[in-house]
Amino acid sequence: MHAHAHAHAYMPPNHHHDALLWMAPLLSGGGYSSESLGFALGLHNLTRLDGGLMAGVRQFGEPQDESFVEGLPKALIPPLRHLFGAGASQDAASGVVVCHSTPDAWVPSKFEGWDELEPCPPPTAAVSVGRTMFETDSVPREWVERCSRMDEVWVPTHFHAEAFAAAGVPRERLFVIGEPVDTAFFRPGRLKPMRLPPLPPPSTPPSTPTPPPPPPPPSGVSPELSPPPADPTPPLVGPTPPPPFRFLSVFKWEARKGWDALLAAYFSEFGADEPVELVIKTRPFYSSGDFETLVEAPAAECTVIVKTSIRSHFAT
């Protein structure tokens, strides 16, 4: 299904080829991975309906993440095994090839080794398609040049199509292809809503009983010489402080995710005496994995927690 950037109705594709190869970071985790897995499942179902279509996939753009692969749902393994097998054929790269990644991974790749290991688009491709997106209303200049070398560029929304066109990508090459949704997984009517218990009332300090009166002085001891009575006033006990307000941000550690802007905004807004925390779920993307050092200096003023072990819903 296709739609021109300036159109509101989808149109059938112009190209008629029996081979379709989808190259993406399917086994890497992250946004491009989850989206490409959705497209892969759709391709698998399509090949079952159309026996004349040869569709396959190849890992591209990012290294395979073994922990992510181990957490994939078992139902995904058979169709992925079939698609990877079909994609390994030399004929798979002779028709339409979709390069599903950021454009800086396309030939010539900015990431060392990919042009030799798995160039996208391959030189044998009859039609080269780029599938990508950008998070803001502008597009990096280098991306515009790379997109303009593709036969088509598929973006997920009309917003992206207009942004890419305004940046200089030829409008006639832009097509809107919506993101896939796994309706077997995302099916709200299949499950009953989880009922959460009510929150406990705000904590209050326990009441302190009034101490008993002091015993009378021993016989023969003057009251003036007896020890003074204990102070009946209980010590002041304040309420338990509430937990800090936590901000959560999930992203790969790369420049286009704007981690520098995130930290700058957080540190400029909050001080060390405020009950807030910024929790970052991240992983390196062709970058240093020493995240603590990267945020160490500014984090001396506030609390920043970096996590790398929280897994996506595909890895449950």
PDB file of C-alpha atoms in Angstrom:
ATOM      1  CA  MET A   1       0.000   0.000   0.000  1.00  0.00           C
ATOM      2  CA  HIS A   2       1.363   3.377  -1.007  1.00  0.00           C
ATOM      3  CA  ALA A   3       0.381   6.997  -0.576  1.00  0.00           C
ATOM      4  CA  HIS A   4       2.111  10.047  -2.004  1.00  0.00           C
ATOM      5  CA  ALA A   5       3.221  12.633   0.522  1.00  0.00           C
ATOM      6  CA  HIS A   6       0.589  15.089  -0.643  1.00  0.00           C
ATOM      7  CA  ALA A   7      -2.184  12.519  -1.093  1.00  0.00           C
ATOM      8  CA  HIS A   8      -4.734  11.303   1.426  1.00  0.00           C
ATOM      9  CA  ALA A   9      -5.613   7.994  -0.258  1.00  0.00           C
ATOM     10  CA  TYR A  10      -3.365   4.982  -0.547  1.00  0.00           C
ATOM     11  CA  MET A  11      -2.441   3.803  -4.028  1.00  0.00           C
ATOM     12  CA  PRO A  12      -1.158   0.460  -5.313  1.00  0.00           C
ATOM     13  CA  PRO A  13       2.597   0.104  -5.947  1.00  0.00           C
ATOM     14  CA  ASN A  14       3.994   0.862  -9.395  1.00  0.00           C
ATOM     15  CA  HIS A  15       6.610  -1.892  -9.377  1.00  0.00           C
ATOM     16  CA  HIS A  16       5.913  -5.502 -10.313  1.00  0.00           C
ATOM     17  CA  HIS A  17       8.619  -7.843  -9.072  1.00  0.00           C
ATOM     18  CA  ASP A  18       8.406 -11.344  -7.680  1.00  0.00           C
ATOM     19  CA  ALA A  19      11.189 -10.782  -5.124  1.00  0.00           C
ATOM     20  CA  LEU A  20      10.982  -8.544  -2.058  1.00  0.00           C
ATOM     21  CA  LEU A  21      13.873  -8.338   0.401  1.00  0.00           C
ATOM     22  CA  TRP A  22      13.495  -6.482   3.709  1.00  0.00           C
ATOM     23  CA  MET A  23      16.810  -5.511   5.310  1.00  0.00           C
ATOM     24  CA  ALA A  24      16.530  -4.200   8.864  1.00  0.00           C
ATOM     25  CA  PRO A  25      17.868  -4.529  12.436  1.00  0.00           C
ATOM     26  CA  LEU A  26      15.254  -7.183  13.139  1.00  0.00           C
ATOM     27  CA  LEU A  27      17.252  -8.945  15.864  1.00  0.00           C
ATOM     28  CA  SER A  28      18.705  -5.893  17.602  1.00  0.00           C
ATOM     29  CA  GLY A  29      15.909  -4.585  19.817  1.00  0.00           C
ATOM     30  CA  GLY A  30      14.661  -0.992  19.743  1.00  0.00           C
ATOM     31  CA  GLY A  31      12.142   0.896  17.636  1.00  0.00           C
ATOM     32  CA  TYR A  32      13.378  -0.012  14.173  1.00  0.00           C
ATOM     33  CA  SER A  33      13.615  -3.627  15.304  1.00  0.00           C
ATOM     34  CA  SER A  34      10.054  -3.864  16.613  1.00  0.00           C
ATOM     35  CA  GLU A  35       8.664  -2.117  13.536  1.00  0.00           C
ATOM     36  CA  SER A  36      10.583  -4.348  11.137  1.00  0.00           C
ATOM     37  CA  LEU A  37       9.439  -7.464  13.004  1.00  0.00           C
ATOM     38  CA  GLY A  38       5.869  -6.308  12.438  1.00  0.00           C
ATOM     39  CA  PHE A  39       6.515  -5.900   8.719  1.00  0.00           C
ATOM     40  CA  ALA A  40       8.232  -9.304   8.649  1.00  0.00           C
ATOM     41  CA  LEU A  41       5.158 -11.015  10.087  1.00  0.00           C
ATOM     42  CA  GLY A  42       3.021  -9.273   7.486  1.00  0.00           C
ATOM     43  CA  LEU A  43       5.354 -10.442   4.718  1.00  0.00           C
ATOM     44  CA  HIS A  44       5.191 -13.993   6.013  1.00  0.00           C
ATOM     45  CA  ASN A  45       1.390 -13.960   5.936  1.00  0.00           C
ATOM     46  CA  LEU A  46       1.441 -12.391   2.462  1.00  0.00           C
ATOM     47  CA  THR A  47       3.672 -15.100   1.012  1.00  0.00           C
ATOM     48  CA  ARG A  48       1.285 -17.725   2.340  1.00  0.00           C
ATOM     49  CA  LEU A  49      -1.534 -16.075   0.384  1.00  0.00           C
ATOM     50  CA  ASP A  50       0.510 -15.327  -2.741  1.00  0.00           C
ATOM     51  CA  GLY A  51       2.618 -18.312  -3.697  1.00  0.00           C
ATOM     52  CA  GLY A  52       4.282 -16.352  -6.509  1.00  0.00           C
ATOM     53  CA  LEU A  53       5.873 -13.782  -4.179  1.00  0.00           C
ATOM     54  CA  MET A  54       9.321 -14.521  -2.798  1.00  0.00           C
ATOM     55  CA  ALA A  55       9.829 -12.442   0.345  1.00  0.00           C
ATOM     56  CA  GLY A  56      12.803 -12.633   2.657  1.00  0.00           C
ATOM     57  CA  VAL A  57      14.641 -10.662   5.333  1.00  0.00           C
ATOM     58  CA  ARG A  58      18.257  -9.979   6.291  1.00  0.00           C
ATOM     59  CA  GLN A  59      19.793  -8.537   9.431  1.00  0.00           C
ATOM     60  CA  PHE A  60      21.128  -5.061   8.624  1.00  0.00           C
ATOM     61  CA  GLY A  61      22.277  -1.828  10.208  1.00  0.00           C
ATOM     62  CA  GLU A  62      22.958  -3.020  13.763  1.00  0.00           C
ATOM     63  CA  PRO A  63      24.587  -6.078  15.344  1.00  0.00           C
ATOM     64  CA  GLN A  64      22.374  -8.892  16.542  1.00  0.00           C
ATOM     65  CA  ASP A  65      21.528  -8.738  20.264  1.00  0.00           C
ATOM     66  CA  GLU A  66      21.628 -12.284  21.635  1.00  0.00           C
ATOM     67  CA  SER A  67      19.707 -11.441  24.817  1.00  0.00           C
ATOM     68  CA  PHE A  68      16.958  -9.873  22.718  1.00  0.00           C
ATOM     69  CA  VAL A  69      16.778 -12.940  20.471  1.00  0.00           C
ATOM     70  CA  GLU A  70      16.527 -15.230  23.504  1.00  0.00           C
ATOM     71  CA  GLY A  71      13.488 -13.276  24.690  1.00  0.00           C
ATOM     72  CA  LEU A  72      11.558 -13.355  21.408  1.00  0.00           C
ATOM     73  CA  PRO A  73       8.131 -15.023  21.637  1.00  0.00           C
ATOM     74  CA  LYS A  74       8.312 -18.619  20.472  1.00  0.00           C
ATOM     75  CA  ALA A  75       5.540 -17.985  17.942  1.00  0.00           C
ATOM     76  CA  LEU A  76       7.876 -15.619  16.052  1.00  0.00           C
ATOM     77  CA  ILE A  77      10.654 -18.151  15.542  1.00  0.00           C
ATOM     78  CA  PRO A  78       9.160 -20.296  12.704  1.00  0.00           C
ATOM     79  CA  PRO A  79       8.165 -17.367  10.434  1.00  0.00           C
ATOM     80  CA  LEU A  80      11.480 -15.598  11.073  1.00  0.00           C
ATOM     81  CA  ARG A  81      13.444 -18.749  10.325  1.00  0.00           C
ATOM     82  CA  HIS A  82      11.538 -19.094   7.033  1.00  0.00           C
ATOM     83  CA  LEU A  83      12.064 -15.430   6.086  1.00  0.00           C
ATOM     84  CA  PHE A  84      15.781 -15.431   6.924  1.00  0.00           C
ATOM     85  CA  GLY A  85      16.192 -18.584   4.876  1.00  0.00           C
ATOM     86  CA  ALA A  86      14.474 -16.985   1.886  1.00  0.00           C
ATOM     87  CA  GLY A  87      16.511 -13.803   2.309  1.00  0.00           C
ATOM     88  CA  ALA A  88      19.790 -15.706   2.142  1.00  0.00           C
ATOM     89  CA  SER A  89      19.141 -16.571  -1.506  1.00  0.00           C
ATOM     90  CA  GLN A  90      21.061 -14.531  -4.095  1.00  0.00           C
ATOM     91  CA  ASP A  91      17.844 -14.063  -6.065  1.00  0.00           C
ATOM     92  CA  ALA A  92      16.246 -12.353  -3.049  1.00  0.00           C
ATOM     93  CA  ALA A  93      18.190  -9.148  -3.782  1.00  0.00           C
ATOM     94  CA  SER A  94      17.194  -8.975  -7.450  1.00  0.00           C
ATOM     95  CA  GLY A  95      13.817  -7.285  -7.032  1.00  0.00           C
ATOM     96  CA  VAL A  96      12.556  -4.671  -4.559  1.00  0.00           C
ATOM     97  CA  VAL A  97      14.914  -4.161  -1.623  1.00  0.00           C
ATOM     98  CA  VAL A  98      13.814  -2.182   1.432  1.00  0.00           C
ATOM     99  CA  CYS A  99      16.588  -0.639   3.558  1.00  0.00           C
ATOM    100  CA  HIS A 100      14.823  -0.188   6.897  1.00  0.00           C
ATOM    101  CA  SER A 101      17.114   1.926   9.081  1.00  0.00           C
ATOM    102  CA  THR A 102      18.439   5.423   9.521  1.00  0.00           C
ATOM    103  CA  PRO A 103      19.804   6.652   6.163  1.00  0.00           C
ATOM    104  CA  ASP A 104      23.357   6.923   7.477  1.00  0.00           C
ATOM    105  CA  ALA A 105      23.507   3.106   7.339  1.00  0.00           C
ATOM    106  CA  TRP A 106      22.681   3.009   3.616  1.00  0.00           C
ATOM    107  CA  VAL A 107      25.430   2.703   1.007  1.00  0.00           C
ATOM    108  CA  PRO A 108      27.898   4.266   1.566  1.00  0.00           C
ATOM    109  CA  SER A 109      27.411   3.367   5.230  1.00  0.00           C
ATOM    110  CA  LYS A 110      28.830   5.543   7.992  1.00  0.00           C
ATOM    111  CA  PHE A 111      29.098   2.437  10.160  1.00  0.00           C
ATOM    112  CA  GLU A 112      32.306   0.547   9.544  1.00  0.00           C
ATOM    113  CA  GLY A 113      31.992  -2.865   7.960  1.00  0.00           C
ATOM    114  CA  TRP A 114      28.373  -2.863   6.803  1.00  0.00           C
ATOM    115  CA  ASP A 115      29.123  -2.074   3.152  1.00  0.00           C
ATOM    116  CA  GLU A 116      31.354  -5.153   3.031  1.00  0.00           C
ATOM    117  CA  LEU A 117      29.163  -7.371   5.213  1.00  0.00           C
ATOM    118  CA  GLU A 118      25.656  -6.501   4.012  1.00  0.00           C
ATOM    119  CA  PRO A 119      25.373  -3.385   1.806  1.00  0.00           C
ATOM    120  CA  CYS A 120      21.953  -1.847   1.470  1.00  0.00           C
ATOM    121  CA  PRO A 121      20.786  -1.379  -1.148  1.00  0.00           C
ATOM    122  CA  PRO A 122      22.677  -4.269  -2.793  1.00  0.00           C
ATOM    123  CA  PRO A 123      24.055  -3.548  -6.275  1.00  0.00           C
ATOM    124  CA  THR A 124      21.673  -6.156  -7.752  1.00  0.00           C
ATOM    125  CA  ALA A 125      18.484  -4.446  -6.517  1.00  0.00           C
ATOM    126  CA  ALA A 126      16.024  -3.512  -9.264  1.00  0.00           C
ATOM    127  CA  VAL A 127      14.240  -1.029  -6.976  1.00  0.00           C
ATOM    128  CA  SER A 128      15.831   0.556  -3.892  1.00  0.00           C
ATOM    129  CA  VAL A 129      13.492   1.679  -1.113  1.00  0.00           C
ATOM    130  CA  GLY A 130      14.391   3.431   2.124  1.00  0.00           C
ATOM    131  CA  ARG A 131      12.188   3.065   5.179  1.00  0.00           C
ATOM    132  CA  THR A 132      12.992   5.660   7.811  1.00  0.00           C
ATOM    133  CA  MET A 133      11.706   8.505   9.976  1.00  0.00           C
ATOM    134  CA  PHE A 134      12.955  11.410  12.062  1.00  0.00           C
ATOM    135  CA  GLU A 135      11.637  12.656  15.402  1.00  0.00           C
ATOM    136  CA  THR A 136      11.365  16.382  14.602  1.00  0.00           C
ATOM    137  CA  ASP A 137      10.040  18.664  11.862  1.00  0.00           C
ATOM    138  CA  SER A 138      13.498  18.954  10.295  1.00  0.00           C
ATOM    139  CA  VAL A 139      15.769  16.379   8.661  1.00  0.00           C
ATOM    140  CA  PRO A 140      19.602  16.253   8.708  1.00  0.00           C
ATOM    141  CA  ARG A 141      21.117  17.524   5.465  1.00  0.00           C
ATOM    142  CA  GLU A 142      23.060  14.297   4.943  1.00  0.00           C
ATOM    143  CA  TRP A 143      19.826  12.317   5.244  1.00  0.00           C
ATOM    144  CA  VAL A 144      18.269  14.398   2.476  1.00  0.00           C
ATOM    145  CA  GLU A 145      21.126  13.523   0.120  1.00  0.00           C
ATOM    146  CA  ARG A 146      20.901   9.823   0.940  1.00  0.00           C
ATOM    147  CA  CYS A 147      17.104   9.702   0.606  1.00  0.00           C
ATOM    148  CA  SER A 148      17.296  11.461  -2.753  1.00  0.00           C
ATOM    149  CA  ARG A 149      19.430   8.606  -4.107  1.00  0.00           C
ATOM    150  CA  MET A 150      16.697   6.042  -3.390  1.00  0.00           C
ATOM    151  CA  ASP A 151      13.937   5.155  -5.858  1.00  0.00           C
ATOM    152  CA  GLU A 152      11.379   5.539  -3.071  1.00  0.00           C
ATOM    153  CA  VAL A 153      11.367   6.550   0.589  1.00  0.00           C
ATOM    154  CA  TRP A 154       8.657   5.135   2.852  1.00  0.00           C
ATOM    155  CA  VAL A 155       7.770   7.114   5.981  1.00  0.00           C
ATOM    156  CA  PRO A 156       5.137   6.255   8.613  1.00  0.00           C
ATOM    157  CA  THR A 157       2.982   9.424   8.602  1.00  0.00           C
ATOM    158  CA  HIS A 158       2.038  12.436   6.501  1.00  0.00           C
ATOM    159  CA  PHE A 159       3.866  14.583   9.061  1.00  0.00           C
ATOM    160  CA  HIS A 160       7.110  12.805   8.163  1.00  0.00           C
ATOM    161  CA  ALA A 161       6.394  13.059   4.444  1.00  0.00           C
ATOM    162  CA  GLU A 162       5.889  16.814   4.666  1.00  0.00           C
ATOM    163  CA  ALA A 163       8.990  17.254   6.844  1.00  0.00           C
ATOM    164  CA  PHE A 164      11.178  15.273   4.436  1.00  0.00           C
ATOM    165  CA  ALA A 165       9.759  17.122   1.427  1.00  0.00           C
ATOM    166  CA  ALA A 166      10.311  20.503   3.094  1.00  0.00           C
ATOM    167  CA  ALA A 167      13.916  19.502   3.789  1.00  0.00           C
ATOM    168  CA  GLY A 168      14.533  18.788   0.101  1.00  0.00           C
ATOM    169  CA  VAL A 169      13.703  15.114  -0.546  1.00  0.00           C
ATOM    170  CA  PRO A 170      11.902  14.922  -3.935  1.00  0.00           C
ATOM    171  CA  ARG A 171       8.210  14.765  -3.148  1.00  0.00           C
ATOM    172  CA  GLU A 172       7.481  12.209  -5.839  1.00  0.00           C
ATOM    173  CA  ARG A 173       9.727   9.711  -4.054  1.00  0.00           C
ATOM    174  CA  LEU A 174       7.953   9.963  -0.697  1.00  0.00           C
ATOM    175  CA  PHE A 175       5.261   7.463   0.217  1.00  0.00           C
ATOM    176  CA  VAL A 176       3.338   7.091   3.478  1.00  0.00           C
ATOM    177  CA  ILE A 177       3.302   3.518   4.772  1.00  0.00           C
ATOM    178  CA  GLY A 178       1.769   3.251   8.230  1.00  0.00           C
ATOM    179  CA  GLU A 179       3.427   1.320  11.005  1.00  0.00           C
ATOM    180  CA  PRO A 180       2.341  -2.317  11.408  1.00  0.00           C
ATOM    181  CA  VAL A 181       0.409  -3.420  14.479  1.00  0.00           C
ATOM    182  CA  ASP A 182       0.436  -6.979  15.779  1.00  0.00           C
ATOM    183  CA  THR A 183      -3.279  -7.330  16.521  1.00  0.00           C
ATOM    184  CA  ALA A 184      -2.718 -10.701  18.193  1.00  0.00           C
ATOM    185  CA  PHE A 185      -0.533  -8.971  20.796  1.00  0.00           C
ATOM    186  CA  PHE A 186      -2.212  -5.546  20.972  1.00  0.00           C
ATOM    187  CA  ARG A 187      -5.837  -6.604  21.422  1.00  0.00           C
ATOM    188  CA  PRO A 188      -7.451  -4.645  24.273  1.00  0.00           C
ATOM    189  CA  GLY A 189     -10.725  -6.594  24.108  1.00  0.00           C
ATOM    190  CA  ARG A 190      -8.992  -9.921  24.672  1.00  0.00           C
ATOM    191  CA  LEU A 191      -8.077  -9.237  28.288  1.00  0.00           C
ATOM    192  CA  LYS A 192      -9.958  -7.755  31.195  1.00  0.00           C
ATOM    193  CA  PRO A 193      -8.518  -4.550  32.636  1.00  0.00           C
ATOM    194  CA  MET A 194      -6.293  -5.118  35.633  1.00  0.00           C
ATOM    195  CA  ARG A 195      -7.863  -3.704  38.766  1.00  0.00           C
ATOM    196  CA  LEU A 196      -5.256  -2.063  40.926  1.00  0.00           C
ATOM    197  CA  PRO A 197      -5.720  -1.802  44.709  1.00  0.00           C
ATOM    198  CA  PRO A 198      -6.419   1.685  46.052  1.00  0.00           C
ATOM    199  CA  LEU A 199      -3.456   3.680  47.193  1.00  0.00           C
ATOM    200  CA  PRO A 200      -2.874   3.700  50.958  1.00  0.00           C
ATOM    201  CA  PRO A 201      -3.688   6.937  52.792  1.00  0.00           C
ATOM    202  CA  PRO A 202      -0.821   9.337  53.423  1.00  0.00           C
ATOM    203  CA  SER A 203       1.400   8.082  56.209  1.00  0.00           C
ATOM    204  CA  THR A 204       1.006   9.742  59.623  1.00  0.00           C
ATOM    205  CA  PRO A 205       3.285   9.462  62.629  1.00  0.00           C
ATOM    206  CA  PRO A 206       2.113   6.853  65.176  1.00  0.00           C
ATOM    207  CA  SER A 207       0.452   8.256  68.254  1.00  0.00           C
ATOM    208  CA  THR A 208       2.636   8.164  71.350  1.00  0.00           C
ATOM    209  CA  PRO A 209       0.817   7.183  74.576  1.00  0.00           C
ATOM    210  CA  THR A 210       1.079   9.526  77.537  1.00  0.00           C
ATOM    211  CA  PRO A 211       3.727   8.166  79.903  1.00  0.00           C
ATOM    212  CA  PRO A 212       2.539   7.131  83.383  1.00  0.00           C
ATOM    213  CA  PRO A 213       3.224   9.481  86.271  1.00  0.00           C
ATOM    214  CA  PRO A 214       6.570   8.967  88.022  1.00  0.00           C
ATOM    215  CA  PRO A 215       6.552   6.671  91.062  1.00  0.00           C
ATOM    216  CA  PRO A 216       6.598   8.278  94.490  1.00  0.00           C
ATOM    217  CA  PRO A 217      10.041   8.789  96.040  1.00  0.00           C
ATOM    218  CA  PRO A 218      11.385   5.977  98.223  1.00  0.00           C
ATOM    219  CA  SER A 219      10.509   6.109 101.894  1.00  0.00           C
ATOM    220  CA  GLY A 220      12.765   8.411 103.830  1.00  0.00           C
ATOM    221  CA  VAL A 221      13.942  10.333 100.754  1.00  0.00           C
ATOM    222  CA  SER A 222      13.069  13.967 100.547  1.00  0.00           C
ATOM    223  CA  PRO A 223      11.006  14.833  97.433  1.00  0.00           C
ATOM    224  CA  GLU A 224      13.488  17.596  96.713  1.00  0.00           C
ATOM    225  CA  LEU A 225      16.311  15.013  96.373  1.00  0.00           C
ATOM    226  CA  SER A 226      14.446  12.543  94.170  1.00  0.00           C
ATOM    227  CA  PRO A 227      15.324  12.446  90.413  1.00  0.00           C
ATOM    228  CA  PRO A 228      13.303  14.826  88.245  1.00  0.00           C
ATOM    229  CA  PRO A 229      10.365  13.246  86.421  1.00  0.00           C
ATOM    230  CA  ALA A 230      10.784  12.258  82.811  1.00  0.00           C
ATOM    231  CA  ASP A 231       9.737  14.815  80.229  1.00  0.00           C
ATOM    232  CA  PRO A 232       6.178  13.830  79.267  1.00  0.00           C
ATOM    233  CA  THR A 233       6.500  15.560  75.906  1.00  0.00           C
ATOM    234  CA  PRO A 234       7.097  12.881  73.191  1.00  0.00           C
ATOM    235  CA  PRO A 235       9.885  13.461  70.684  1.00  0.00           C
ATOM    236  CA  LEU A 236       8.844  15.114  67.456  1.00  0.00           C
ATOM    237  CA  VAL A 237       8.485  12.540  64.672  1.00  0.00           C
ATOM    238  CA  GLY A 238       7.709  13.914  61.227  1.00  0.00           C
ATOM    239  CA  PRO A 239       5.816  12.062  58.494  1.00  0.00           C
ATOM    240  CA  THR A 240       7.709   9.652  56.254  1.00  0.00           C
ATOM    241  CA  PRO A 241       8.967  11.627  53.249  1.00  0.00           C
ATOM    242  CA  PRO A 242       7.218  10.696  49.999  1.00  0.00           C
ATOM    243  CA  PRO A 243       9.195   8.849  47.321  1.00  0.00           C
ATOM    244  CA  PRO A 244      10.821  11.052  44.689  1.00  0.00           C
ATOM    245  CA  PHE A 245       8.976  11.941  41.504  1.00  0.00           C
ATOM    246  CA  ARG A 246      10.618   9.869  38.784  1.00  0.00           C
ATOM    247  CA  PHE A 247      10.967  10.813  35.133  1.00  0.00           C
ATOM    248  CA  LEU A 248      11.543   7.886  32.744  1.00  0.00           C
ATOM    249  CA  SER A 249      13.188   8.266  29.337  1.00  0.00           C
ATOM    250  CA  VAL A 250      13.787   5.292  27.013  1.00  0.00           C
ATOM    251  CA  PHE A 251      16.126   5.649  24.028  1.00  0.00           C
ATOM    252  CA  LYS A 252      19.290   4.411  22.343  1.00  0.00           C
ATOM    253  CA  TRP A 253      22.303   6.528  23.277  1.00  0.00           C
ATOM    254  CA  GLU A 254      22.843   8.483  20.070  1.00  0.00           C
ATOM    255  CA  ALA A 255      22.837  12.147  19.113  1.00  0.00           C
ATOM    256  CA  ARG A 256      19.484  12.142  17.313  1.00  0.00           C
ATOM    257  CA  LYS A 257      17.693  11.087  20.498  1.00  0.00           C
ATOM    258  CA  GLY A 258      18.667  14.392  22.096  1.00  0.00           C
ATOM    259  CA  TRP A 259      20.109  13.056  25.349  1.00  0.00           C
ATOM    260  CA  ASP A 260      22.121  16.270  25.723  1.00  0.00           C
ATOM    261  CA  ALA A 261      18.945  18.374  25.515  1.00  0.00           C
ATOM    262  CA  LEU A 262      17.213  16.052  27.989  1.00  0.00           C
ATOM    263  CA  LEU A 263      19.974  16.374  30.577  1.00  0.00           C
ATOM    264  CA  ALA A 264      20.303  20.126  30.059  1.00  0.00           C
ATOM    265  CA  ALA A 265      16.567  20.628  30.630  1.00  0.00           C
ATOM    266  CA  TYR A 266      16.529  18.375  33.689  1.00  0.00           C
ATOM    267  CA  PHE A 267      19.528  19.982  35.370  1.00  0.00           C
ATOM    268  CA  SER A 268      18.340  23.508  34.629  1.00  0.00           C
ATOM    269  CA  GLU A 269      14.905  22.822  36.114  1.00  0.00           C
ATOM    270  CA  PHE A 270      15.751  20.891  39.286  1.00  0.00           C
ATOM    271  CA  GLY A 271      18.274  21.236  42.079  1.00  0.00           C
ATOM    272  CA  ALA A 272      19.858  18.757  44.471  1.00  0.00           C
ATOM    273  CA  ASP A 273      17.353  19.556  47.229  1.00  0.00           C
ATOM    274  CA  GLU A 274      14.282  18.605  45.166  1.00  0.00           C
ATOM    275  CA  PRO A 275      12.738  15.100  45.433  1.00  0.00           C
ATOM    276  CA  VAL A 276      13.083  14.104  41.768  1.00  0.00           C
ATOM    277  CA  GLU A 277      14.950  11.420  39.822  1.00  0.00           C
ATOM    278  CA  LEU A 278      15.611  10.962  36.119  1.00  0.00           C
ATOM    279  CA  VAL A 279      15.714   7.277  35.134  1.00  0.00           C
ATOM    280  CA  ILE A 280      17.227   6.580  31.703  1.00  0.00           C
ATOM    281  CA  LYS A 281      16.696   3.166  30.071  1.00  0.00           C
ATOM    282  CA  THR A 282      19.278   3.022  27.312  1.00  0.00           C
ATOM    283  CA  ARG A 283      21.904   1.042  25.465  1.00  0.00           C
ATOM    284  CA  PRO A 284      24.865   2.102  23.325  1.00  0.00           C
ATOM    285  CA  PHE A 285      24.409   2.675  19.604  1.00  0.00           C
ATOM    286  CA  TYR A 286      27.826   2.940  17.972  1.00  0.00           C
ATOM    287  CA  SER A 287      28.792   4.961  21.035  1.00  0.00           C
ATOM    288  CA  SER A 288      30.440   4.593  24.420  1.00  0.00           C
ATOM    289  CA  GLY A 289      28.577   2.474  26.931  1.00  0.00           C
ATOM    290  CA  ASP A 290      30.094   4.348  29.874  1.00  0.00           C
ATOM    291  CA  PHE A 291      26.912   6.323  30.493  1.00  0.00           C
ATOM    292  CA  GLU A 292      27.750   7.145  34.107  1.00  0.00           C
ATOM    293  CA  THR A 293      30.846   9.062  33.018  1.00  0.00           C
ATOM    294  CA  LEU A 294      28.866  10.936  30.368  1.00  0.00           C
ATOM    295  CA  VAL A 295      26.431  12.269  32.967  1.00  0.00           C
ATOM    296  CA  GLU A 296      28.791  12.332  35.960  1.00  0.00           C
ATOM    297  CA  ALA A 297      29.650  16.035  36.043  1.00  0.00           C
ATOM    298  CA  PRO A 298      26.152  17.477  35.686  1.00  0.00           C
ATOM    299  CA  ALA A 299      24.608  14.648  37.732  1.00  0.00           C
ATOM    300  CA  ALA A 300      26.574  15.800  40.773  1.00  0.00           C
ATOM    301  CA  GLU A 301      23.792  18.333  41.289  1.00  0.00           C
ATOM    302  CA  CYS A 302      20.792  15.970  40.809  1.00  0.00           C
ATOM    303  CA  THR A 303      19.967  12.282  40.739  1.00  0.00           C
ATOM    304  CA  VAL A 304      20.272  10.441  37.422  1.00  0.00           C
ATOM    305  CA  ILE A 305      19.867   6.656  37.254  1.00  0.00           C
ATOM    306  CA  VAL A 306      20.976   4.820  34.110  1.00  0.00           C
ATOM    307  CA  LYS A 307      19.565   1.347  33.449  1.00  0.00           C
ATOM    308  CA  THR A 308      20.555  -1.030  30.659  1.00  0.00           C
ATOM    309  CA  SER A 309      18.917  -4.276  31.797  1.00  0.00           C
ATOM    310  CA  ILE A 310      15.199  -3.550  31.359  1.00  0.00           C
ATOM    311  CA  ARG A 311      13.952  -5.604  28.416  1.00  0.00           C
ATOM    312  CA  SER A 312      11.319  -4.707  25.840  1.00  0.00           C
ATOM    313  CA  HIS A 313       7.921  -6.386  25.592  1.00  0.00           C
ATOM    314  CA  PHE A 314       9.364  -8.704  22.954  1.00  0.00           C
ATOM    315  CA  ALA A 315      11.751 -10.039  25.583  1.00  0.00           C
ATOM    316  CA  THR A 316       9.241 -10.979  28.273  1.00  0.00           C
TER     317      THR A 316
END
